PDB file of C-alpha atoms and ligand atoms in Angstrom:
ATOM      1  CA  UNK A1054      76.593 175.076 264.072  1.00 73.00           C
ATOM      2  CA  UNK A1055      72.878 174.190 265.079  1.00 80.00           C
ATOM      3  CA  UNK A1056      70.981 177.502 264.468  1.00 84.00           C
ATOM      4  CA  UNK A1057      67.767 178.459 266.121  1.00 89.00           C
ATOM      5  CA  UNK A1058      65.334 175.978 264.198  1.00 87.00           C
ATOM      6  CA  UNK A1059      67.518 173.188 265.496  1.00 85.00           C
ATOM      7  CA  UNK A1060      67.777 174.224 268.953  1.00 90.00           C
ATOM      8  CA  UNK A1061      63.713 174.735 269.385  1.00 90.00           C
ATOM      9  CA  UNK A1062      63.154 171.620 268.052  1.00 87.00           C
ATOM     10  CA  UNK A1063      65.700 170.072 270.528  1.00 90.00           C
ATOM     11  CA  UNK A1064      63.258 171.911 273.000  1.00 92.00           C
ATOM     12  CA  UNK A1065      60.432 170.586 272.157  1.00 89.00           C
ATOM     13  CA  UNK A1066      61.985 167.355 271.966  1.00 87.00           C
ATOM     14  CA  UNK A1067      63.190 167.358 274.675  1.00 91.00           C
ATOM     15  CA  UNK A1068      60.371 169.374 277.217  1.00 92.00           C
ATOM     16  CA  UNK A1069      57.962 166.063 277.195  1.00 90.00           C
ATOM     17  CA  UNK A1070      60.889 164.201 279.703  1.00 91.00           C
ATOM     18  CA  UNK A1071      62.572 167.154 281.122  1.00 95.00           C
ATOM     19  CA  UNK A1072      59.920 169.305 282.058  1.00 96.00           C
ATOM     20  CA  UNK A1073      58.549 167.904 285.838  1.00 96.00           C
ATOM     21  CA  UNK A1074      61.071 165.634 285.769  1.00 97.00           C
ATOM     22  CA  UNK A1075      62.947 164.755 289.438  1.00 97.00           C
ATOM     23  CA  UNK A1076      66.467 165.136 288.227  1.00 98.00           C
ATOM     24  CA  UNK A1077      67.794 161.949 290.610  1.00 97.00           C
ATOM     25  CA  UNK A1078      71.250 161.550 289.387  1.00 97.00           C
ATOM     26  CA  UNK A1079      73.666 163.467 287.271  1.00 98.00           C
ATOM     27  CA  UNK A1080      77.222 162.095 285.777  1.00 97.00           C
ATOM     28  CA  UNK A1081      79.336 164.663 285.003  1.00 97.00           C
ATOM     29  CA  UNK A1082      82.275 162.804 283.104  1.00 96.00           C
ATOM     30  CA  UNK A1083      84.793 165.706 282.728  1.00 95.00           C
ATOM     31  CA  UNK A1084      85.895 169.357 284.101  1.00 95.00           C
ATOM     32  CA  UNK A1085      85.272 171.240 281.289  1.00 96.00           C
ATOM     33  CA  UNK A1086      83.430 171.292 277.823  1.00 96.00           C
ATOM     34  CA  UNK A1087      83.902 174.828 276.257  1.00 96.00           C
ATOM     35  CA  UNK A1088      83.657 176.197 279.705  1.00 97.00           C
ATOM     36  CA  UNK A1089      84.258 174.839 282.968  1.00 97.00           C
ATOM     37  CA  UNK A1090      81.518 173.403 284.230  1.00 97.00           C
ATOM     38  CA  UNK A1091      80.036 175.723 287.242  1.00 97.00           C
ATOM     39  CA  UNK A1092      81.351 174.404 290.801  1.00 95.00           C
ATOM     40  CA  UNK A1093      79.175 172.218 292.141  1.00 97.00           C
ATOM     41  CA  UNK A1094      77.279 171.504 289.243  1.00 98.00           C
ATOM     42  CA  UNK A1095      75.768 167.626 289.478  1.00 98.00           C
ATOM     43  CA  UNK A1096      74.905 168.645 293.757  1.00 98.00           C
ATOM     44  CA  UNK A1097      72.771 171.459 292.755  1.00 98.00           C
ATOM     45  CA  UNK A1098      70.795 169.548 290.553  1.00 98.00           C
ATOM     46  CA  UNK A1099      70.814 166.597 291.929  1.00 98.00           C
ATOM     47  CA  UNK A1100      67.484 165.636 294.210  1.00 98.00           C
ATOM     48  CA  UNK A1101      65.556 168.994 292.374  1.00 98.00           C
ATOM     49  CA  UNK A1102      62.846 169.394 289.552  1.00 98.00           C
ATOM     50  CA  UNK A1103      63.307 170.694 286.268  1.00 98.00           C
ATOM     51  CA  UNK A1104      59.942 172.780 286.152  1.00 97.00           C
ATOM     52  CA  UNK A1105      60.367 174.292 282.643  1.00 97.00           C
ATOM     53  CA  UNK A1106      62.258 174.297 279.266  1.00 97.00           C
ATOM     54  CA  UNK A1107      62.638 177.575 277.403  1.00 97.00           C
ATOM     55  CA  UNK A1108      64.575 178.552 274.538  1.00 96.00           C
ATOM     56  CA  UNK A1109      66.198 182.240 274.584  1.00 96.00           C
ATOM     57  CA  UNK A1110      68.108 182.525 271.240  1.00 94.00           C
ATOM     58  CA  UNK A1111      70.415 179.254 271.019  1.00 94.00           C
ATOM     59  CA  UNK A1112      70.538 178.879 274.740  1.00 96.00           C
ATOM     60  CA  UNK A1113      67.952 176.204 276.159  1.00 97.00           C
ATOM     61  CA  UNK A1114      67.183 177.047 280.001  1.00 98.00           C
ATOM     62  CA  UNK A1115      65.792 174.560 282.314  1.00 98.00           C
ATOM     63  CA  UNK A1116      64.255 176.468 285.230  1.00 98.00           C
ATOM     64  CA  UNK A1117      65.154 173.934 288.266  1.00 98.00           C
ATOM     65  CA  UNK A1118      62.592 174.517 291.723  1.00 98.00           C
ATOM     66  CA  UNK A1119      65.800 175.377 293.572  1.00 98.00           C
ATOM     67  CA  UNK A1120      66.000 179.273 291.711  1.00 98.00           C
ATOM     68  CA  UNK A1121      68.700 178.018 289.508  1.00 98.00           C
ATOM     69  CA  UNK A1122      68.592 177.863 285.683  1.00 98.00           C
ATOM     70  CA  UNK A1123      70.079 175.059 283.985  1.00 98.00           C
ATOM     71  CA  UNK A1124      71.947 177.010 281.083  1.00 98.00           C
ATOM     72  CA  UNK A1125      73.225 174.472 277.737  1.00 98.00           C
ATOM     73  CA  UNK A1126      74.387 175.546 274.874  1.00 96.00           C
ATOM     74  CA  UNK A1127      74.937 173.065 271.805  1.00 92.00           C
ATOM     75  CA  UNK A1128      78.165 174.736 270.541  1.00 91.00           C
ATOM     76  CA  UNK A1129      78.885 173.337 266.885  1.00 86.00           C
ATOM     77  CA  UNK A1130      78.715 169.638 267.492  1.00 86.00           C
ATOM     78  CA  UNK A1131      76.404 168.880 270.748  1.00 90.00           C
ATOM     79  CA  UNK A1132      73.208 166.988 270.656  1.00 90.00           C
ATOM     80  CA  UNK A1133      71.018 165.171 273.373  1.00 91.00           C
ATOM     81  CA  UNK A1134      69.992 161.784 273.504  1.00 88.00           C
ATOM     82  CA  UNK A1135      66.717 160.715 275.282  1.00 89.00           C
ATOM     83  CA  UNK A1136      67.242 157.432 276.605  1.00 88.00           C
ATOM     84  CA  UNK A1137      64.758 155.046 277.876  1.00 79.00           C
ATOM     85  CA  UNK A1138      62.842 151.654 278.130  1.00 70.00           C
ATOM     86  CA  UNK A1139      60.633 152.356 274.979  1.00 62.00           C
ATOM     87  CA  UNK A1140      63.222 153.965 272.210  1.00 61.00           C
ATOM     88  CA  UNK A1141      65.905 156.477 272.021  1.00 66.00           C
ATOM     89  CA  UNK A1142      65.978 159.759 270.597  1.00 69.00           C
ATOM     90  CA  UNK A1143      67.769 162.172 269.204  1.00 72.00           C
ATOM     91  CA  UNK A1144      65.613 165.290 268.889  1.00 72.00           C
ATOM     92  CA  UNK A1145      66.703 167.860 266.711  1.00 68.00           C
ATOM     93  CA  UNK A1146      67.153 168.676 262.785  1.00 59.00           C
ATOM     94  CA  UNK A1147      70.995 168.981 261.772  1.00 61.00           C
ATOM     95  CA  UNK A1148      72.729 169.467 258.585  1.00 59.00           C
ATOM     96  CA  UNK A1149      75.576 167.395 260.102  1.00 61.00           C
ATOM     97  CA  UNK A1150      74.613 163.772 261.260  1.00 64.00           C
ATOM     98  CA  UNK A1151      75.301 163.991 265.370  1.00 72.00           C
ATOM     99  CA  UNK A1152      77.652 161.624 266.946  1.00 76.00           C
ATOM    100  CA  UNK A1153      76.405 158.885 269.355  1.00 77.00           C
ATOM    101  CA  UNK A1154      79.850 157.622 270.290  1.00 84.00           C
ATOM    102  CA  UNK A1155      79.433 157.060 273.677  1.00 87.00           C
ATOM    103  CA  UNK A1156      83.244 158.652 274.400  1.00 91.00           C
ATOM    104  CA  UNK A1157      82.099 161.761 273.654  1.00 93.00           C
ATOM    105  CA  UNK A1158      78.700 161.096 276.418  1.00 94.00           C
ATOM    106  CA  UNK A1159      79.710 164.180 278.480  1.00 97.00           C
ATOM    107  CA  UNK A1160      76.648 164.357 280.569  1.00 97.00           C
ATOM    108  CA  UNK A1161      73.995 162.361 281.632  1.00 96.00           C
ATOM    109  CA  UNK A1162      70.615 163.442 283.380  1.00 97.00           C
ATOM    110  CA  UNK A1163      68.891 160.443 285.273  1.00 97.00           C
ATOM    111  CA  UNK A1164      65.475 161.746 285.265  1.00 96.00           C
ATOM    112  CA  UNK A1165      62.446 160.165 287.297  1.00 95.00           C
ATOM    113  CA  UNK A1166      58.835 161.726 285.748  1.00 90.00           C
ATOM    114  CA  UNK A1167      55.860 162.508 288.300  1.00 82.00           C
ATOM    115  CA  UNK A1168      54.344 158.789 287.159  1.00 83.00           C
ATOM    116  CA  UNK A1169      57.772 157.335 288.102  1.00 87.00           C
ATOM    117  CA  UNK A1170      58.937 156.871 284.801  1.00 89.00           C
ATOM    118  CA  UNK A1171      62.602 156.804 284.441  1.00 92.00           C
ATOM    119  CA  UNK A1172      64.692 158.244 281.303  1.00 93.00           C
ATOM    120  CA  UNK A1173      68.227 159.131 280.641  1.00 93.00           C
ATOM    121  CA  UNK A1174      68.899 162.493 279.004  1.00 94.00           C
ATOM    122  CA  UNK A1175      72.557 162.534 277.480  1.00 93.00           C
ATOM    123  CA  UNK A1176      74.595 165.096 276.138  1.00 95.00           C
ATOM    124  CA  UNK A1177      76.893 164.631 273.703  1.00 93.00           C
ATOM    125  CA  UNK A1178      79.345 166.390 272.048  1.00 93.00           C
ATOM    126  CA  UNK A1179      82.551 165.516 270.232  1.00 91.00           C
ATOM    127  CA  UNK A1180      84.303 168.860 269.603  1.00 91.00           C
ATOM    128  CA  UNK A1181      83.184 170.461 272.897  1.00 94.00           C
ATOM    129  CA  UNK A1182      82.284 174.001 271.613  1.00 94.00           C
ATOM    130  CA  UNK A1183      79.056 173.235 273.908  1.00 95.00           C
ATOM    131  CA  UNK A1184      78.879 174.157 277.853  1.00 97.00           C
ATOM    132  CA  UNK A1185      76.625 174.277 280.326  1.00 98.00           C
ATOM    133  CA  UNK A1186      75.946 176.708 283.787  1.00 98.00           C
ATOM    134  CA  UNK A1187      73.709 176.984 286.260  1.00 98.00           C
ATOM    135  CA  UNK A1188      72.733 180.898 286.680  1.00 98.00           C
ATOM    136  CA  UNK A1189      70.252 182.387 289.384  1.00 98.00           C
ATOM    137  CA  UNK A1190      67.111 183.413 288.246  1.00 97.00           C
ATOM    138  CA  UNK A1191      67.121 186.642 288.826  1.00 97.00           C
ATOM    139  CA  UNK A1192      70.553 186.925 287.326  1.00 97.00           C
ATOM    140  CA  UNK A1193      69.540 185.418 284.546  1.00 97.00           C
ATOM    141  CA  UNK A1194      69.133 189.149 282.066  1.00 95.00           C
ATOM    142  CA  UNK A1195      72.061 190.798 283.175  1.00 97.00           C
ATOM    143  CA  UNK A1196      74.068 187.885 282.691  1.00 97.00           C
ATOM    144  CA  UNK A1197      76.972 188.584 279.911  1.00 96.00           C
ATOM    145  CA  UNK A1198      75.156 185.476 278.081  1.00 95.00           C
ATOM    146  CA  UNK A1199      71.659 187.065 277.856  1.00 97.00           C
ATOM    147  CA  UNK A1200      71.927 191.052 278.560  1.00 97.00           C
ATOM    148  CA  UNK A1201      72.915 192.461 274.829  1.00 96.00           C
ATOM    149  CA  UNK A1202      70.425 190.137 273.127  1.00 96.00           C
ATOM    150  CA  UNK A1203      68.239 191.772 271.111  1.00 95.00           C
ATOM    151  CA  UNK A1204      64.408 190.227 270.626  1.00 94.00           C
ATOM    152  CA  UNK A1205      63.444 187.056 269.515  1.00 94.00           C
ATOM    153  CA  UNK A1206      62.733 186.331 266.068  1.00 94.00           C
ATOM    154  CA  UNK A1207      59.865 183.802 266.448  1.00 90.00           C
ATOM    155  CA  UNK A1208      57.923 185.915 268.945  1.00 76.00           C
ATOM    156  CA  UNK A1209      55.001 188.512 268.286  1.00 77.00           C
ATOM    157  CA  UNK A1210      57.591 190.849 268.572  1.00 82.00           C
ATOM    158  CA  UNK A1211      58.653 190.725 265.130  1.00 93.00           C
ATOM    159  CA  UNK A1212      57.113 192.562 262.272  1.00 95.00           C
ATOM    160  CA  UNK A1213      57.571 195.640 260.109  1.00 96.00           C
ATOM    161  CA  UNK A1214      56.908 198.058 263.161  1.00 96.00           C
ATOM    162  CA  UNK A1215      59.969 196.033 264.705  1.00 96.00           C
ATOM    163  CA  UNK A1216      62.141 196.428 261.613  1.00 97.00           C
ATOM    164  CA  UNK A1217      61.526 199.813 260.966  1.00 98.00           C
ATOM    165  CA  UNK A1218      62.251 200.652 264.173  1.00 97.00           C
ATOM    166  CA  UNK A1219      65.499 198.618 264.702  1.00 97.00           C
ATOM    167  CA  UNK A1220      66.860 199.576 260.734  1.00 98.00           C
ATOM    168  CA  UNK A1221      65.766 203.320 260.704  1.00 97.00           C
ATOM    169  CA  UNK A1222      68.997 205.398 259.349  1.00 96.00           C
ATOM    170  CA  UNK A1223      71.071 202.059 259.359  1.00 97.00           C
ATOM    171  CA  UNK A1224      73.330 202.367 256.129  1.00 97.00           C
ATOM    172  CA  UNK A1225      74.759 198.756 256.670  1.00 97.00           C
ATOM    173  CA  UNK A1226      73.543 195.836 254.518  1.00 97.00           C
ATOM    174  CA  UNK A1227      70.660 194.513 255.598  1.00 98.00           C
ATOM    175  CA  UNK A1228      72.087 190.956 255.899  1.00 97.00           C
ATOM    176  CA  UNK A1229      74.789 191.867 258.077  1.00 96.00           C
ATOM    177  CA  UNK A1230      71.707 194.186 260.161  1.00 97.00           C
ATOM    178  CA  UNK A1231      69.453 191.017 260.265  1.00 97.00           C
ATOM    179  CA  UNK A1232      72.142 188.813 261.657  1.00 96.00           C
ATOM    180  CA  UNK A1233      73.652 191.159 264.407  1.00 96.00           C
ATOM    181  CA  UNK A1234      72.648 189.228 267.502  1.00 95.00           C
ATOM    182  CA  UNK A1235      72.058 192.785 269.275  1.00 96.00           C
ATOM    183  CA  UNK A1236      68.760 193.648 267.142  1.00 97.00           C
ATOM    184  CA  UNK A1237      67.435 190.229 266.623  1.00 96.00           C
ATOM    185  CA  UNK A1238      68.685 187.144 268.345  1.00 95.00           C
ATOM    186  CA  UNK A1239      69.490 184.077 267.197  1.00 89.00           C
ATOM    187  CA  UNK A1240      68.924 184.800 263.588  1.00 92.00           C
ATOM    188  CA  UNK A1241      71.622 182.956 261.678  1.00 89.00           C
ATOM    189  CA  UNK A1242      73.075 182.862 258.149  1.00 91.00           C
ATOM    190  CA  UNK A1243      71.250 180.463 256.698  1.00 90.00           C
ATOM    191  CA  UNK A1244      67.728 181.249 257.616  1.00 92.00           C
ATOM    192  CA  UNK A1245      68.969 184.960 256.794  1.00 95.00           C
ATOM    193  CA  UNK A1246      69.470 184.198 253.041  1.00 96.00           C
ATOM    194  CA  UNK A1247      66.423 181.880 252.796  1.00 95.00           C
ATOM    195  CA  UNK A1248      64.608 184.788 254.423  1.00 97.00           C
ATOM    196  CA  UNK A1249      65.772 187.671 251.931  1.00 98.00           C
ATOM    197  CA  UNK A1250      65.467 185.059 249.100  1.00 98.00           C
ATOM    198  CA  UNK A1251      61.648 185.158 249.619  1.00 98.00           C
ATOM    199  CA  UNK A1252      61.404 188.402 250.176  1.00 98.00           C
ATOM    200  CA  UNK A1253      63.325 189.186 247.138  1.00 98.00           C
ATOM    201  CA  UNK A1254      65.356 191.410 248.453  1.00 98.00           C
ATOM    202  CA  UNK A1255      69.234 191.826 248.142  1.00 98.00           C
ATOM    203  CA  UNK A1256      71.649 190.998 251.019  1.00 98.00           C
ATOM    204  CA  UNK A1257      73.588 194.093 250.055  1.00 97.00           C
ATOM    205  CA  UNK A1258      71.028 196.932 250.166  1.00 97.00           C
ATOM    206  CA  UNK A1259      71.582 199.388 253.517  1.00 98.00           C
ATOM    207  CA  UNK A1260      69.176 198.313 255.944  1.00 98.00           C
ATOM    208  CA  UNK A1261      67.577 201.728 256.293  1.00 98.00           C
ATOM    209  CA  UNK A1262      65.946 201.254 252.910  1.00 98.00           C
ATOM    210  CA  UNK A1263      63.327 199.333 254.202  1.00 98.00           C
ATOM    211  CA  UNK A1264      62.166 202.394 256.222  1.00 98.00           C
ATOM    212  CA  UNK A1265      60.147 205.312 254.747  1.00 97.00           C
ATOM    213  CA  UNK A1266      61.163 208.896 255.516  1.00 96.00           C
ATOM    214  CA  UNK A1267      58.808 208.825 257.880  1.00 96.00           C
ATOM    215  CA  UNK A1268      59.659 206.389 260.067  1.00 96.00           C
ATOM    216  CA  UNK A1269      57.448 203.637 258.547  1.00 98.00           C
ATOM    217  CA  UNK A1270      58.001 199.992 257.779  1.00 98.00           C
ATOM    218  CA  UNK A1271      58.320 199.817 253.862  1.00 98.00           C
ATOM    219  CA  UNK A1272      55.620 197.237 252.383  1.00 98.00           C
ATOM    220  CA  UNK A1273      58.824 194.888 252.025  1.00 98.00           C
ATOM    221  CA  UNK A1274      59.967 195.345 255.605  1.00 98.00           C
ATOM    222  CA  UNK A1275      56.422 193.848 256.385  1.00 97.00           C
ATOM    223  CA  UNK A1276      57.149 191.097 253.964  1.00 98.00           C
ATOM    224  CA  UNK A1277      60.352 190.509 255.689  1.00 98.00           C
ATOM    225  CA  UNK A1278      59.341 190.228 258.679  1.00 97.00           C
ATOM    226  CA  UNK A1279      56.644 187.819 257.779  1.00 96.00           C
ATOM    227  CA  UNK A1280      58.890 185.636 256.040  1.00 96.00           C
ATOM    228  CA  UNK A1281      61.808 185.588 259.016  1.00 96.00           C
ATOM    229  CA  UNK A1282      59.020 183.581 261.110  1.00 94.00           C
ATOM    230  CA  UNK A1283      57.706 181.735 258.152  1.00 93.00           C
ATOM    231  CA  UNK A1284      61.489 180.328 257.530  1.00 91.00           C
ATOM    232  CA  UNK A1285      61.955 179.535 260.866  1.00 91.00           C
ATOM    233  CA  UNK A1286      58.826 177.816 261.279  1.00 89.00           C
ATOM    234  CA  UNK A1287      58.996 175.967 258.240  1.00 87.00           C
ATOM    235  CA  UNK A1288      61.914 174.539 259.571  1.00 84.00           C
ATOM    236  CA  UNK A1289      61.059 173.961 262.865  1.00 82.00           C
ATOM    237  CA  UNK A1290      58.157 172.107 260.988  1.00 79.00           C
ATOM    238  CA  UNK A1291      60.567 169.731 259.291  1.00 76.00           C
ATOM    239  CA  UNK A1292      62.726 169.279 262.365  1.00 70.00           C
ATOM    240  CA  UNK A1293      59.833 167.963 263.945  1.00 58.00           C
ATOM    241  CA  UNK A1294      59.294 165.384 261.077  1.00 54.00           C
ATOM    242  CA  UNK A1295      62.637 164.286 261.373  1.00 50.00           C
ATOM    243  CA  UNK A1296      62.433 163.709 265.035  1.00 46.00           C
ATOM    244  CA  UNK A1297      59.426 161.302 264.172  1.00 43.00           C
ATOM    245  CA  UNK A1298      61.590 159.742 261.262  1.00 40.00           C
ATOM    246  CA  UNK A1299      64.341 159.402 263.340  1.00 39.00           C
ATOM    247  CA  UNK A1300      62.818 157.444 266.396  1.00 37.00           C
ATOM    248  CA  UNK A1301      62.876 154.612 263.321  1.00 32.00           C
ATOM    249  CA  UNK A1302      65.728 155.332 261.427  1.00 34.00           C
ATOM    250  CA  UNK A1303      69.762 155.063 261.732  1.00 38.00           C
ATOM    251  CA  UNK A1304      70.787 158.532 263.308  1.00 40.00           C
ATOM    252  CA  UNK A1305      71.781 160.086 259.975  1.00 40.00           C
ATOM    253  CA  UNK A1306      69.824 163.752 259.960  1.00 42.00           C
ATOM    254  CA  UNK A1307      71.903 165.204 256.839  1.00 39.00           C
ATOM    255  CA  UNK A1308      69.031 165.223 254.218  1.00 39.00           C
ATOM    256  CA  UNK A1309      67.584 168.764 256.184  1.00 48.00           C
ATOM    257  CA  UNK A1310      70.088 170.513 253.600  1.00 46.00           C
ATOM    258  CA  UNK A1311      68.615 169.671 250.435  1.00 49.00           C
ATOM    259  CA  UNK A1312      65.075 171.744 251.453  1.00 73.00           C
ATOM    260  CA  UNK A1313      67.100 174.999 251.427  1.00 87.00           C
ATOM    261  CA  UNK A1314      66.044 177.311 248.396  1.00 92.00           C
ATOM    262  CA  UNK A1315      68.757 179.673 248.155  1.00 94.00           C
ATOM    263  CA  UNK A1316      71.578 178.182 250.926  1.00 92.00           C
ATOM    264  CA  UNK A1317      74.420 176.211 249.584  1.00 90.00           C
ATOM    265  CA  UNK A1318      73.144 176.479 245.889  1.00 93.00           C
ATOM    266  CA  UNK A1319      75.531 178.744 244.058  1.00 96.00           C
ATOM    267  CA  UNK A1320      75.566 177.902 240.281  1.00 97.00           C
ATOM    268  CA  UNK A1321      72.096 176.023 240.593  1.00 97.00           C
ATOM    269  CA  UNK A1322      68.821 177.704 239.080  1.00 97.00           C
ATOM    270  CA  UNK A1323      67.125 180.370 241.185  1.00 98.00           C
ATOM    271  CA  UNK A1324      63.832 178.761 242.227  1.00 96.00           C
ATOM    272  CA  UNK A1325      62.033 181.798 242.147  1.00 97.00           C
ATOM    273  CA  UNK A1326      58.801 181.310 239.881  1.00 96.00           C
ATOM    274  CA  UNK A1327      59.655 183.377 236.732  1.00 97.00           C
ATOM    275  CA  UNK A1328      62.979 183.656 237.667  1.00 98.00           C
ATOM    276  CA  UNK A1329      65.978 183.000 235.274  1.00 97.00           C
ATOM    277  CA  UNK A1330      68.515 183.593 237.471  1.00 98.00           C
ATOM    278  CA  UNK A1331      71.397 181.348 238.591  1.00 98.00           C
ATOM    279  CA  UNK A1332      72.274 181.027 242.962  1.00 98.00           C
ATOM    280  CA  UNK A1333      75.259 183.322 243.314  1.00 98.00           C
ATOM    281  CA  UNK A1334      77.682 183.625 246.383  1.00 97.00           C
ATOM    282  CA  UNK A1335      79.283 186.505 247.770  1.00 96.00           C
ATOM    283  CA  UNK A1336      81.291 186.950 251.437  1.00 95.00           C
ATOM    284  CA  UNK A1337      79.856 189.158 253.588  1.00 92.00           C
ATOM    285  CA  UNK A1338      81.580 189.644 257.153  1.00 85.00           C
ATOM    286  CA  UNK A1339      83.604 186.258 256.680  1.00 89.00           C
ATOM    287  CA  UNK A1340      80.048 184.862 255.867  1.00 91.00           C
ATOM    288  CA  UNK A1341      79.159 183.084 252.978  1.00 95.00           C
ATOM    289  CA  UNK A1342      75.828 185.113 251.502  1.00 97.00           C
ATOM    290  CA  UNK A1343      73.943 182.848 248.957  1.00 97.00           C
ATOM    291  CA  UNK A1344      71.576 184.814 246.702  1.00 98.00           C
ATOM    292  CA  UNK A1345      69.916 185.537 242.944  1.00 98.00           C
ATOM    293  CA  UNK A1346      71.384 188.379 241.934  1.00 98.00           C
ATOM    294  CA  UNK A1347      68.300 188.157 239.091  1.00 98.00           C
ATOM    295  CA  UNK A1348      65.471 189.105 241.643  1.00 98.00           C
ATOM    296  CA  UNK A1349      67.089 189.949 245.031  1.00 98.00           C
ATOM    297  CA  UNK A1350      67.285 194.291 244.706  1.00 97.00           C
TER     298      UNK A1350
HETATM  299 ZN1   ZN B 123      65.848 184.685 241.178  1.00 75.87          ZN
END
């Protein structure tokens, strides 16, 4: 399943030809994908502007100028494709290769820009776990999607005031706190164990320990948080890279794995300088937890 890294860089991908765009035409080519699509759905998009493209957890959210907001959600297997007369695109950084099979085209955006250029956006998506909705503006935060989300994990919001705040008297492990969607959002299991790799701190410990008696951020809830948004960037960074690479290349996106530290490396050495530890794996909440249990306490 994409996780946030993937999905912002699909965002920024995909802003450049969506945002301003005059949506002219859309082909809807079935009922359903997870969902049903929303009644309606290619008529109240088509002949309006997409005016922005946000990101809130793994949802991306075109505002369109008629109130609506495009909703999409990549599910495990969707991807866009940006189509047009220079090159096509498929932005975004996945550990699975996406599928261009044109069967599984389930959408397609014909978009006209302000300087009458013309692009294709498509959506495709083999195993349907995606959808899309269109959702009122002002509906938008109380909608069942959005209204239990906690914050966002890339904002300013984030540090060890945050933590402390969010963990204080929590006696459950701090992976399972960091990845419940209610406190942070959009936080997912890999990025989790890269994140408490660096920080050297074990997935198992009760999240309240990183909060003094006081109330306080311990130094490594600081550290933490620091290293949450370093992860994520990091990997926004590389998803960005790829989307260069891959304007040239054949479509495959699978190498993204292999810059993982601590993810998907039980058995190998712990790349921790000093450290000789070996990558051990342990299930937490049906969730694979990859960590060294050398220098993660
Ligand atoms: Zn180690």
């Amino acid at each position: 399943m994409p996780e946030l890294p993937e999905v912002e860089t699909v965002k920024r991908g995909l802003a450049p030809t969506f945002e301003g765009a005059l949506i002219t035409k859309v082909d809807q080519n079935r009922p359903d994908l997870r969902f049903q699509f929303p009644v309606d759905f290619a008529n109240r998009l088509t002949g309006r502007r997409l005016t922005v493209l946000s990101r809130r957890s793994k949802y991306l959210l075109g505002d369109i100028d008629s109130g609506d907001v495009l909703v999409m959600h990549l599910g495990m297997s969707g991807s866009f494709r940006i189509e047009n007369d220079l090159a096509d695109a498929t932005p975004g950084s996945f550990v699975h290769a996406r599928s261009k099979d044109p069967k599984h085209d389930h959408v397609v955006f014909h978009l006209e820009s302000a300087d009458g250029a013309r692009a294709r956006i498509v959506y495709n998506d083999p195993r349907r776990f995606g959808f899309m909705d269109l959702i009122a503006r002002p509906a938008l935060a109380e909608h069942p999607f959005f209204r239990d989300l906690g914050l966002e994990p890339l904002g300013n919001d984030l540090g060890g005031e945050t933590l402390a705040r969010l963990f204080n008297g929590r006696k459950t492990p701090l992976k399972a706190a960091l990845l419940n969607q209610k406190l942070i959002a959009g936080l997912g299991n890999i990025y989790v164990c890269e994140a408490l790799w660096r920080t050297g701190l074990s997935p198992e410990r009760a999240a309240g320990t990183l909060v003094t008696r006081t109330g306080r951020p311990t130094k490594k809830a600081e550290e933490l948080a620091a290293n949450i948004r370093a992860t994520l960037e990091d990997a926004i960074r590389a998803g960005g890279s790829s989307l260069r690479d891959h304007t040239q290349a054949d479509g495959t996106l699978g190498y993204f794995q292999h810059s993982f530290a601590v993810y998907d490396r039980e058995g190998e050495s712990c790349r921790t300088p000093g450290c000789t530890g070996t990558v051990a794996r342990l299930v937490q909440s049906n969730r694979s937890t990859f960590h060294c249990p050398a220098c993660q306490t």
